[in-house]
C-alpha cells in the first residue's frame, strides 16, 4: 500500500493544485521517506504535466478533459483519477478510454456523513480496478485501510504515522496473552475442565485435568502444562470449564 502525504514544499494555495510526496510502510517501528523525486502531482490541464512527476492525480471535475487524460496515458505513469459524482456510464467510458493505462480509481472524501463514506468504500472495494482514498480526516483513512486500498492520500499538515502503521499491519500485532483467552467469544470450543470435584486450595495435577467441548468460555487446552501445579481459589465440579478466575494469581508455571 502506498501512502502519499501533502507536500508543503510544492503545493500552492490553489484548491486544485495539491501535490504529494510518497512514504513507505516498512516492517519496523519507523516510516522511511522514499526518494524526494517521488512526487504525485495534481493536474487539471496539460501545462501541469511536469517532467519530475512520478504519478498524477486528476481531481473531481477534470476527468472530462480527454486531451489531458490522453496525454497522461501516453506517459505510462500511475494516474489517480477521482470518480466523485460519476455515474456508471461515465465510469465505463473512463474504463474504455484508459485501457492499458495505470489508472487508480480514487475517492476524494468530501466530508459527507459516515454512512455515505462507508457506502463509497464498499463500492470501491467491489470494483475490478485498484483504488485509493484521499482525505484530510485521519480516522477515515484508517477505516479505508481495512479494505486494502492501493494507496491513501492524506491532505493535512500533520499525521499520526504510527497509527497508519498499526492499522496497515507494519507493526507486529500484539499477541493475545493467556489472561485474555477468557475474553475470546466462541460458540463451542475445546477447553480445560476437571474430571472430578475439587475443593478450594487443592493443587491441580495433570491427572485432574481433561479436555471437553463447552459453550461457556474456558482455558485453552494448549495451557494444560502451565495449569498443572496451580492451586484452586474456588471449588469446581466435574465438566465445569476451568478459567483463570479459579486459580491463584501469579502461580502459573512459566
XYZ file of N, CA and C in Angstrom:
762
model
N 0.840 -1.189 0.000
C 0.000 0.000 0.000
C 0.879 1.244 0.000
N 0.573 2.185 -0.883
C 1.295 3.449 -0.917
C 0.619 4.457 -0.006
N 1.431 5.302 0.604
C 0.927 6.404 1.417
C 1.507 7.688 0.845
N 0.614 8.604 0.455
C 1.038 9.900 -0.071
C 0.643 10.982 0.928
N 1.606 11.837 1.273
C 1.362 12.939 2.188
C 1.459 14.257 1.442
N 0.648 15.217 1.852
C 0.682 16.538 1.245
C 2.098 17.092 1.310
N 2.610 17.535 0.171
C 3.968 18.059 0.089
C 3.928 19.578 0.159
N 4.214 20.131 1.326
C 4.132 21.572 1.519
C 5.219 22.346 0.767
N 6.209 21.615 0.258
C 7.266 22.293 -0.487
C 6.794 22.711 -1.870
N 5.853 21.953 -2.439
C 5.469 22.211 -3.826
C 4.026 22.646 -3.982
N 3.173 22.371 -2.995
C 1.762 22.692 -3.134
C 1.534 24.199 -3.042
N 0.482 24.649 -3.649
C 0.126 26.069 -3.633
C -1.209 26.237 -2.936
N -1.666 27.459 -2.865
C -2.956 27.735 -2.226
C -4.121 27.351 -3.114
N -3.843 27.044 -4.363
C -4.897 26.641 -5.290
C -5.517 25.332 -4.821
N -6.829 25.309 -4.633
C -7.544 24.128 -4.155
C -7.257 22.915 -5.025
N -7.053 23.143 -6.332
C -6.873 22.023 -7.244
C -5.407 21.738 -7.551
N -4.505 22.229 -6.721
C -3.084 22.034 -7.013
C -2.339 21.465 -5.810
N -2.903 20.447 -5.171
C -2.218 19.747 -4.101
C -1.249 18.729 -4.706
N 0.017 18.805 -4.317
C 0.981 17.776 -4.691
C 1.305 16.963 -3.443
N 1.771 15.730 -3.663
C 2.032 14.811 -2.559
C 3.415 14.199 -2.707
N 4.000 13.823 -1.582
C 5.246 13.061 -1.595
C 4.941 11.667 -1.040
N 5.711 10.708 -1.464
C 5.449 9.319 -1.077
C 6.234 8.944 0.175
N 5.605 8.140 1.001
C 6.314 7.487 2.095
C 5.988 6.007 1.995
N 6.785 5.200 2.646
C 6.537 3.764 2.605
C 6.229 3.251 3.997
N 5.606 2.096 4.061
C 5.301 1.448 5.338
C 6.254 0.263 5.490
N 7.373 0.428 6.194
C 8.276 -0.698 6.384
C 7.826 -1.585 7.532
N 8.380 -2.761 7.627
C 8.011 -3.665 8.716
C 8.969 -3.430 9.884
N 8.830 -2.292 10.499
C 9.563 -1.962 11.716
C 8.841 -0.803 12.386
N 9.489 -0.138 13.287
C 8.803 0.885 14.070
C 8.999 2.299 13.552
N 9.412 2.458 12.306
C 9.574 3.813 11.796
C 9.229 3.850 10.319
N 8.706 4.993 9.893
C 8.425 5.200 8.482
C 9.666 5.769 7.815
N 9.996 5.254 6.653
C 11.156 5.734 5.925
C 10.669 6.498 4.708
N 11.078 7.743 4.600
C 10.668 8.548 3.453
C 11.363 8.050 2.201
N 10.613 7.952 1.132
C 11.194 7.497 -0.122
C 11.978 8.636 -0.777
N 12.533 8.366 -1.938
C 13.291 9.373 -2.657
C 12.445 10.621 -2.886
N 13.080 11.787 -2.773
C 12.321 13.033 -2.835
C 11.723 13.289 -4.205
N 12.189 12.585 -5.240
C 11.608 12.823 -6.555
C 10.342 12.027 -6.798
N 9.901 11.262 -5.777
C 8.637 10.531 -5.927
C 7.503 11.456 -5.544
N 7.003 12.163 -6.516
C 6.000 13.197 -6.287
C 4.737 12.876 -7.082
N 3.617 12.952 -6.396
C 2.303 12.809 -7.024
C 1.777 14.223 -7.293
N 1.646 14.568 -8.544
C 1.285 15.932 -8.948
C -0.184 15.990 -9.344
N -0.894 16.940 -8.769
C -2.284 17.172 -9.146
C -2.321 17.965 -10.442
N -3.088 17.471 -11.408
C -3.149 18.136 -12.711
C -4.594 18.429 -13.092
N -4.788 19.608 -13.656
C -6.105 19.994 -14.181
C -6.019 20.413 -15.651
N -4.770 20.484 -16.176
C -4.578 20.824 -17.588
C -3.214 20.309 -18.037
N -2.977 20.340 -19.333
C -1.751 19.776 -19.893
C -0.494 20.499 -19.440
N -0.594 21.770 -19.107
C 0.577 22.532 -18.700
C 1.154 22.040 -17.366
N 0.354 21.327 -16.611
C 0.808 20.853 -15.303
C 1.432 19.461 -15.352
N 1.561 18.906 -16.548
C 2.172 17.579 -16.688
C 3.690 17.731 -16.635
N 4.197 18.007 -15.451
C 5.607 18.316 -15.266
C 6.460 17.062 -15.386
N 7.729 17.283 -15.740
C 8.603 16.147 -16.028
C 9.094 15.436 -14.768
N 9.020 16.094 -13.589
C 9.542 15.459 -12.381
C 8.499 14.641 -11.644
N 7.307 14.524 -12.195
C 6.249 13.750 -11.534
C 6.503 12.265 -11.711
N 6.176 11.500 -10.664
C 6.222 10.040 -10.779
C 4.814 9.455 -10.831
N 3.815 10.300 -10.595
C 2.406 9.895 -10.694
C 1.579 11.176 -10.770
N 0.331 11.023 -11.221
C -0.561 12.176 -11.353
C -1.869 11.921 -10.621
N -2.478 13.024 -10.183
C -3.808 12.951 -9.591
C -4.721 13.906 -10.337
N -5.839 13.365 -10.852
C -6.844 14.178 -11.537
C -8.016 14.368 -10.588
N -8.244 15.600 -10.096
C -9.295 15.823 -9.092
C -10.685 15.770 -9.704
N -11.711 15.764 -8.854
C -13.087 15.725 -9.366
C -13.361 16.872 -10.330
N -14.087 16.547 -11.393
C -14.478 17.562 -12.354
C -13.551 17.701 -13.545
N -12.387 17.041 -13.513
C -11.413 17.216 -14.591
C -11.204 15.955 -15.422
N -11.959 14.922 -15.126
C -11.837 13.707 -15.935
C -12.466 13.885 -17.311
N -13.233 14.955 -17.485
C -13.842 15.222 -18.797
C -12.830 15.786 -19.780
N -11.662 16.181 -19.279
C -10.612 16.721 -20.145
C -9.899 15.555 -20.832
N -10.501 15.076 -21.915
C -9.992 13.874 -22.574
C -8.604 14.084 -23.162
N -8.291 15.296 -23.576
C -6.971 15.570 -24.130
C -5.902 15.405 -23.040
N -6.190 15.907 -21.840
C -5.250 15.774 -20.730
C -5.111 14.315 -20.323
N -6.235 13.614 -20.239
C -6.204 12.200 -19.853
C -5.392 11.402 -20.871
N -5.559 11.707 -22.130
C -4.814 11.010 -23.177
C -3.315 11.281 -23.048
N -2.959 12.524 -22.711
C -1.545 12.871 -22.535
C -0.950 12.128 -21.346
N -1.720 11.990 -20.273
C -1.244 11.249 -19.104
C -1.036 9.783 -19.463
N -1.976 9.224 -20.198
C -1.887 7.821 -20.590
C -0.600 7.541 -21.365
N -0.210 8.475 -22.223
C 0.990 8.292 -23.040
C 2.265 8.315 -22.201
N 2.219 8.910 -21.024
C 3.400 8.985 -20.173
C 3.679 7.684 -19.415
N 2.711 6.764 -19.436
C 2.876 5.456 -18.771
C 3.205 5.586 -17.290
N 2.618 6.561 -16.638
C 2.787 6.754 -15.205
C 1.477 6.453 -14.490
N 1.538 6.070 -13.225
C 0.286 5.871 -12.477
C -0.532 7.157 -12.454
N -1.827 7.004 -12.578
C -2.720 8.159 -12.544
C -3.878 7.863 -11.591
N -3.962 8.648 -10.530
C -5.066 8.555 -9.580
C -6.179 9.454 -10.095
N -7.295 8.858 -10.447
C -8.355 9.617 -11.100
C -9.610 9.611 -10.233
N -10.073 10.804 -9.844
C -11.217 10.923 -8.946
C -12.498 10.541 -9.665
N -13.317 9.742 -8.992
C -14.577 9.305 -9.587
C -15.775 9.906 -8.837
N -15.529 10.918 -8.013
C -16.625 11.571 -7.286
C -17.706 12.055 -8.239
N -18.948 11.701 -7.945
C -20.076 12.211 -8.703
C -20.275 11.578 -10.068
N -19.459 10.601 -10.399
C -19.564 9.982 -11.722
C -20.616 8.885 -11.706
N -21.441 8.858 -12.744
C -22.406 7.781 -12.907
C -21.742 6.567 -13.542
N -22.463 5.463 -13.579
C -21.893 4.231 -14.101
C -21.491 4.371 -15.562
N -22.290 5.091 -16.356
C -21.968 5.251 -17.775
C -20.650 5.999 -17.952
N -20.448 7.052 -17.168
C -19.207 7.823 -17.260
C -18.012 6.986 -16.830
N -18.187 6.229 -15.748
C -17.100 5.386 -15.269
C -16.738 4.317 -16.301
N -17.741 3.763 -16.954
C -17.469 2.776 -18.005
C -16.700 3.405 -19.163
N -17.003 4.679 -19.493
C -16.261 5.369 -20.557
C -14.810 5.586 -20.145
N -14.603 5.918 -18.873
C -13.228 6.075 -18.372
C -12.479 4.758 -18.491
N -13.145 3.676 -18.130
C -12.524 2.350 -18.237
C -12.107 2.066 -19.689
N -13.009 2.344 -20.603
C -12.736 2.069 -22.011
C -11.604 2.953 -22.528
N -11.632 4.218 -22.128
C -10.632 5.167 -22.601
C -9.253 4.851 -22.035
N -9.224 4.319 -20.811
C -7.961 4.117 -20.108
C -7.442 2.690 -20.208
N -7.949 1.929 -21.149
C -7.498 0.543 -21.281
C -5.995 0.491 -21.495
N -5.320 -0.324 -20.691
C -3.881 -0.453 -20.796
C -3.106 0.555 -19.984
N -3.794 1.561 -19.441
C -3.115 2.580 -18.638
C -3.156 2.193 -17.159
N -2.282 2.795 -16.398
C -2.192 2.514 -14.958
C -3.056 3.523 -14.205
N -4.380 3.302 -14.245
C -5.324 4.200 -13.587
C -5.762 3.604 -12.249
N -5.840 4.452 -11.238
C -6.319 4.040 -9.919
C -7.547 4.878 -9.589
N -8.695 4.240 -9.493
C -9.909 4.959 -9.113
C -9.731 5.535 -7.706
N -10.039 6.803 -7.553
C -9.809 7.485 -6.279
C -11.065 8.202 -5.814
N -11.364 8.030 -4.542
C -12.475 8.765 -3.941
C -11.910 9.895 -3.095
N -12.249 11.118 -3.441
C -11.837 12.274 -2.659
C -12.924 12.552 -1.630
N -12.587 12.314 -0.381
C -13.545 12.466 0.710
C -13.999 13.910 0.812
N -15.296 14.108 0.630
C -15.864 15.461 0.688
C -16.523 15.720 2.033
N -16.156 14.913 3.040
C -16.672 15.064 4.399
C -18.189 14.905 4.472
N -18.699 13.982 3.652
C -20.113 13.617 3.765
C -20.295 12.832 5.057
N -21.536 12.456 5.366
C -21.758 11.733 6.612
C -21.094 10.355 6.554
N -20.973 9.735 7.718
C -20.233 8.481 7.834
C -20.818 7.369 6.974
N -22.145 7.283 6.916
C -22.774 6.218 6.130
C -22.444 6.387 4.650
N -22.500 7.621 4.152
C -22.174 7.865 2.745
C -20.717 7.504 2.457
N -19.833 7.809 3.390
C -18.425 7.476 3.212
C -18.228 5.965 3.158
N -18.874 5.241 4.056
C -18.753 3.786 4.078
C -19.367 3.160 2.830
N -20.452 3.732 2.340
C -21.052 3.246 1.092
C -20.071 3.395 -0.060
N -19.358 4.525 -0.079
C -18.386 4.744 -1.141
C -17.239 3.735 -1.052
N -16.789 3.451 0.172
C -15.738 2.450 0.333
C -16.204 1.079 -0.150
N -17.445 0.739 0.169
C -17.979 -0.558 -0.262
C -18.019 -0.638 -1.789
N -18.379 0.454 -2.439
C -18.419 0.476 -3.910
C -17.011 0.303 -4.474
N -16.050 1.046 -3.929
C -14.676 0.946 -4.407
C -14.135 -0.468 -4.253
N -14.423 -1.081 -3.116
C -13.940 -2.434 -2.832
C -14.423 -3.431 -3.871
N -15.605 -3.216 -4.425
C -16.195 -4.178 -5.350
C -15.797 -3.944 -6.806
N -14.995 -2.910 -7.084
C -14.603 -2.632 -8.460
C -13.364 -3.435 -8.846
N -13.207 -3.743 -10.123
C -12.048 -4.548 -10.546
C -10.735 -3.775 -10.520
N -10.792 -2.443 -10.606
C -9.575 -1.639 -10.626
C -9.018 -1.426 -9.220
N -7.717 -1.173 -9.121
C -7.172 -0.736 -7.834
C -7.779 0.612 -7.465
N -7.870 0.891 -6.182
C -8.496 2.142 -5.769
C -7.694 2.813 -4.669
N -7.976 4.104 -4.484
C -7.311 4.895 -3.457
C -8.338 5.811 -2.815
N -7.999 6.322 -1.629
C -8.883 7.243 -0.913
C -8.068 8.455 -0.486
N -8.596 9.644 -0.772
C -7.972 10.907 -0.387
C -8.837 11.557 0.676
N -8.212 11.995 1.763
C -8.988 12.637 2.822
C -8.076 13.476 3.704
N -8.667 14.435 4.395
C -7.946 15.183 5.425
C -8.311 14.657 6.810
N -9.139 13.603 6.835
C -9.592 13.007 8.085
C -8.816 11.712 8.322
N -7.919 11.730 9.287
C -7.043 10.580 9.515
C -7.830 9.346 9.932
N -8.909 9.520 10.691
C -9.703 8.368 11.120
C -10.385 7.706 9.933
N -10.825 8.503 8.977
C -11.452 7.913 7.790
C -10.429 7.162 6.947
N -9.223 7.670 6.882
C -8.189 6.958 6.134
C -7.856 5.633 6.795
N -7.840 5.613 8.117
C -7.560 4.356 8.814
C -8.688 3.359 8.597
N -9.919 3.862 8.479
C -11.037 2.980 8.133
C -10.849 2.422 6.730
N -10.434 3.282 5.807
C -10.240 2.855 4.423
C -9.154 1.788 4.308
N -8.137 1.855 5.138
C -7.045 0.882 5.086
C -7.558 -0.538 5.299
N -8.627 -0.677 6.066
C -9.141 -2.004 6.397
C -9.653 -2.759 5.173
N -10.003 -2.045 4.088
C -10.448 -2.748 2.882
C -9.336 -2.790 1.831
N -8.107 -2.548 2.271
C -6.894 -2.774 1.476
C -6.864 -1.978 0.164
N -6.799 -0.659 0.260
C -6.676 0.149 -0.959
C -5.271 0.052 -1.553
N -5.157 0.447 -2.792
C -3.847 0.541 -3.436
C -3.022 1.632 -2.762
N -3.687 2.724 -2.359
C -2.982 3.840 -1.740
C -3.956 4.693 -0.943
N -3.399 5.461 -0.022
C -4.167 6.509 0.646
C -3.426 7.823 0.463
N -4.187 8.914 0.366
C -3.622 10.236 0.177
C -4.124 11.123 1.311
N -3.193 11.665 2.071
C -3.571 12.467 3.237
C -3.326 13.950 2.959
N -4.388 14.742 3.037
C -4.298 16.181 2.829
C -4.303 16.846 4.200
N -3.151 17.087 4.744
C -3.063 17.705 6.051
C -1.624 18.007 6.387
N -1.411 18.855 7.367
C -0.058 19.255 7.720
C 0.592 18.303 8.713
N -0.213 17.611 9.476
C 0.318 16.672 10.467
C -0.390 15.338 10.294
N 0.302 14.274 10.630
C -0.304 12.951 10.528
C 0.293 12.046 11.595
N -0.538 11.230 12.207
C -0.058 10.252 13.174
C 0.406 9.020 12.408
N 1.639 9.051 11.958
C 2.141 7.969 11.125
C 2.124 6.637 11.857
N 2.331 6.676 13.160
C 2.337 5.431 13.922
C 0.976 4.755 13.861
N -0.102 5.551 13.816
C -1.444 4.979 13.710
C -1.644 4.316 12.357
N -1.169 4.960 11.294
C -1.248 4.369 9.960
C -0.474 3.055 9.933
N 0.706 3.038 10.545
C 1.497 1.815 10.585
C 0.737 0.679 11.259
N 0.143 0.984 12.395
C -0.531 -0.059 13.158
C -1.701 -0.644 12.383
N -2.514 0.226 11.781
C -3.680 -0.252 11.035
C -3.242 -1.014 9.787
N -2.189 -0.533 9.141
C -1.728 -1.177 7.914
C -1.001 -2.482 8.188
N -0.679 -2.762 9.461
C -0.043 -4.018 9.806
C 1.463 -3.981 9.763
N 2.056 -2.774 9.633
C 3.515 -2.698 9.586
C 4.133 -3.017 10.935
N 3.416 -2.659 11.996
C 3.880 -3.013 13.329
C 3.259 -4.343 13.710
N 4.071 -5.238 14.190
C 3.581 -6.572 14.531
C 2.454 -6.473 15.546
N 1.372 -7.159 15.254
C 0.225 -7.127 16.150
C 0.569 -7.775 17.484
N 0.055 -7.195 18.541
C 0.318 -7.725 19.875
C -0.367 -9.079 20.038
N 0.372 -10.103 20.448
C -0.253 -11.421 20.629
C -1.199 -11.425 21.817
N -2.168 -12.307 21.779
C -3.108 -12.443 22.886
C -2.404 -13.119 24.049
N -2.497 -12.531 25.217
C -1.876 -13.120 26.390
C -2.779 -14.211 26.958
N -2.229 -15.143 27.726
C -3.064 -16.198 28.323
C -4.208 -15.625 29.151
N -3.962 -14.503 29.815
C -5.007 -13.917 30.657
C -6.185 -13.381 29.845
N -5.988 -13.182 28.532
C -7.069 -12.663 27.701
C -7.865 -13.755 27.007
N -7.415 -14.985 27.135
C -8.098 -16.071 26.431
C -9.537 -16.198 26.913
N -9.764 -15.900 28.194
C -11.118 -15.987 28.730
C -12.077 -15.027 28.027
N -11.544 -13.977 27.402
C -12.392 -12.946 26.817
C -12.730 -13.195 25.361
N -12.209 -14.267 24.777
C -12.483 -14.557 23.378
C -13.822 -15.272 23.263
N -14.733 -14.685 22.492
C -16.064 -15.274 22.339
C -16.028 -16.445 21.369
N -16.768 -17.480 21.668
C -16.897 -18.620 20.763
C -18.204 -19.344 21.061
N -18.734 -20.014 20.056
C -19.988 -20.745 20.249
C -19.741 -22.018 21.057
N -18.826 -22.821 20.597
C -18.472 -24.039 21.315
C -17.028 -24.371 20.978
N -16.231 -24.568 21.998
C -14.819 -24.815 21.765
C -14.276 -25.761 22.812
N -13.162 -26.387 22.467
C -12.497 -27.255 23.431
C -11.853 -26.419 24.524
N -11.986 -26.860 25.763
C -11.390 -26.135 26.869
C -11.007 -27.118 27.974
N -10.227 -26.625 28.922
C -9.793 -27.442 30.049
C -10.887 -27.528 31.108
N -11.128 -28.731 31.595
C -12.065 -28.974 32.695
C -11.375 -29.917 33.693
N -12.023 -30.122 34.826
C -11.524 -31.121 35.780
C -12.406 -32.360 35.681
N -11.827 -33.511 35.967
C -12.583 -34.764 35.826
C -13.192 -35.260 37.127
N -13.031 -34.455 38.182
C -13.648 -34.816 39.460
C -13.848 -33.552 40.278
N -14.717 -33.632 41.281
C -14.960 -32.459 42.127
C -13.707 -32.147 42.943
N -13.293 -30.882 42.917
C -12.102 -30.463 43.644
C -12.437 -29.288 44.548
N -11.796 -29.225 45.694
C -12.078 -28.186 46.674
C -11.093 -27.040 46.549
N -11.502 -25.875 47.056
C -10.617 -24.708 47.073
C -9.344 -25.039 47.829
N -8.210 -24.566 47.294
C -6.913 -24.797 47.930
C -6.181 -26.009 47.418
N -6.861 -26.871 46.632
C -6.189 -28.066 46.117
C -5.218 -27.692 44.997
N -4.155 -28.456 44.911
C -3.161 -28.258 43.852
C -3.516 -29.131 42.662
N -3.646 -28.508 41.494
C -4.013 -29.247 40.286
C -2.830 -30.052 39.760
N -3.123 -31.259 39.300
C -2.122 -32.072 38.616
C -2.669 -32.416 37.235
N -1.823 -32.954 36.381
C -2.277 -33.337 35.037
C -3.394 -34.368 35.111
N -3.382 -35.222 36.150
C -4.402 -36.251 36.286
C -5.778 -35.654 36.575
N -5.817 -34.454 37.143
C -7.103 -33.805 37.430
C -7.737 -33.185 36.188
N -6.945 -32.969 35.143
C -7.390 -32.150 34.017
C -7.829 -32.999 32.832
N -8.871 -32.522 32.164
C -9.367 -33.175 30.963
C -9.781 -32.101 29.971
N -10.015 -32.495 28.732
C -10.405 -31.554 27.670
C -11.827 -31.872 27.242
N -12.677 -30.826 27.244
C -14.095 -31.010 26.937
C -14.579 -29.877 26.044
N -15.522 -30.192 25.152
C -16.166 -29.151 24.343
C -17.256 -28.491 25.177
N -17.226 -27.165 25.235
C -18.202 -26.441 26.053
C -18.599 -25.149 25.358
N -19.807 -24.688 25.636
C -20.291 -23.425 25.077
C -19.853 -22.237 25.910
N -19.566 -22.469 27.190
C -19.065 -21.389 28.034
C -17.553 -21.275 27.876
N -17.029 -20.101 28.172
C -15.616 -19.845 27.950
C -14.752 -20.544 28.990
N -13.683 -21.166 28.513
C -12.754 -21.833 29.408
C -11.335 -21.707 28.892
N -10.383 -22.174 29.663
C -8.983 -22.081 29.269
C -8.656 -23.024 28.122
N -7.772 -22.590 27.253
C -7.378 -23.381 26.093
C -6.643 -24.647 26.517
N -6.867 -25.763 25.816
C -6.114 -26.990 26.096
C -4.607 -26.801 25.962
N -4.184 -25.813 25.174
C -2.757 -25.574 24.996
C -2.082 -25.126 26.289
N -2.897 -24.713 27.263
C -2.331 -24.245 28.533
C -2.211 -25.354 29.578
N -2.483 -26.581 29.190
C -2.532 -27.667 30.163
C -1.259 -27.744 31.015
N -0.089 -27.685 30.380
C 1.164 -27.823 31.128
C 1.405 -26.643 32.067
N 0.831 -25.490 31.759
C 1.006 -24.324 32.624
C 0.032 -24.338 33.797
N -1.116 -24.977 33.587
C -2.123 -25.017 34.651
C -1.764 -26.061 35.707
N -1.178 -27.165 35.265
C -0.780 -28.208 36.217
C 0.191 -27.622 37.236
N -0.112 -27.805 38.507
C 0.707 -27.243 39.558
C 0.141 -26.003 40.198
N -0.902 -25.425 39.591
C -1.546 -24.249 40.173
C -2.528 -24.681 41.272
N -2.881 -23.749 42.120
C -3.802 -24.015 43.223
C -5.164 -23.390 42.932
N -6.215 -24.061 43.365
C -7.575 -23.579 43.140
C -7.958 -22.520 44.170
N -8.525 -21.451 43.685
C -9.077 -20.429 44.573
C -10.485 -20.801 45.009
N -11.223 -21.505 44.115
C -12.611 -21.899 44.392
C -12.790 -23.387 44.132
N -13.824 -23.938 44.697
C -14.196 -25.326 44.397
C -14.718 -25.407 42.969
N -14.605 -26.574 42.357
C -15.025 -26.745 40.973
C -15.599 -28.140 40.799
N -16.625 -28.242 39.947
C -17.303 -29.505 39.692
C -16.798 -30.145 38.405
N -16.966 -31.449 38.243
C -16.545 -32.143 37.019
C -17.241 -31.539 35.789
N -16.488 -31.350 34.708
C -17.048 -30.819 33.473
C -17.195 -29.313 33.453
N -16.945 -28.637 34.564
C -17.047 -27.182 34.611
C -15.798 -26.572 33.970
N -15.956 -25.701 32.940
C -14.785 -25.112 32.292
C -13.910 -24.377 33.301
N -12.633 -24.624 33.212
C -11.668 -24.003 34.113
C -11.272 -22.639 33.559
N -11.264 -21.608 34.387
C -10.876 -20.260 33.972
C -9.768 -19.761 34.892
N -9.154 -18.660 34.501
C -8.131 -18.077 35.355
C -8.715 -17.611 36.685
N -10.010 -17.362 36.706
C -10.646 -16.959 37.946
C -10.607 -18.041 39.010
N -10.480 -19.303 38.570
C -10.405 -20.399 39.527
C -9.026 -20.511 40.180
N -8.035 -19.830 39.631
C -6.653 -20.054 40.032
C -6.105 -18.885 40.837
N -5.163 -19.191 41.703
C -4.475 -18.133 42.431
C -3.576 -17.376 41.456
N -3.688 -16.066 41.453
C -2.902 -15.233 40.553
C -1.415 -15.367 40.849
N -0.628 -15.465 39.764
C 0.807 -15.486 39.921
C 1.395 -16.865 40.139
N 0.565 -17.905 40.135
C 1.093 -19.248 40.380
C 1.175 -20.095 39.113
N 0.952 -19.454 37.939
C 1.099 -20.216 36.686
C 2.564 -20.561 36.468
N 2.809 -21.769 36.009
C 4.168 -22.180 35.704
C 4.642 -21.470 34.441
N 5.824 -20.931 34.461
C 6.355 -20.256 33.275
C 7.137 -21.251 32.429
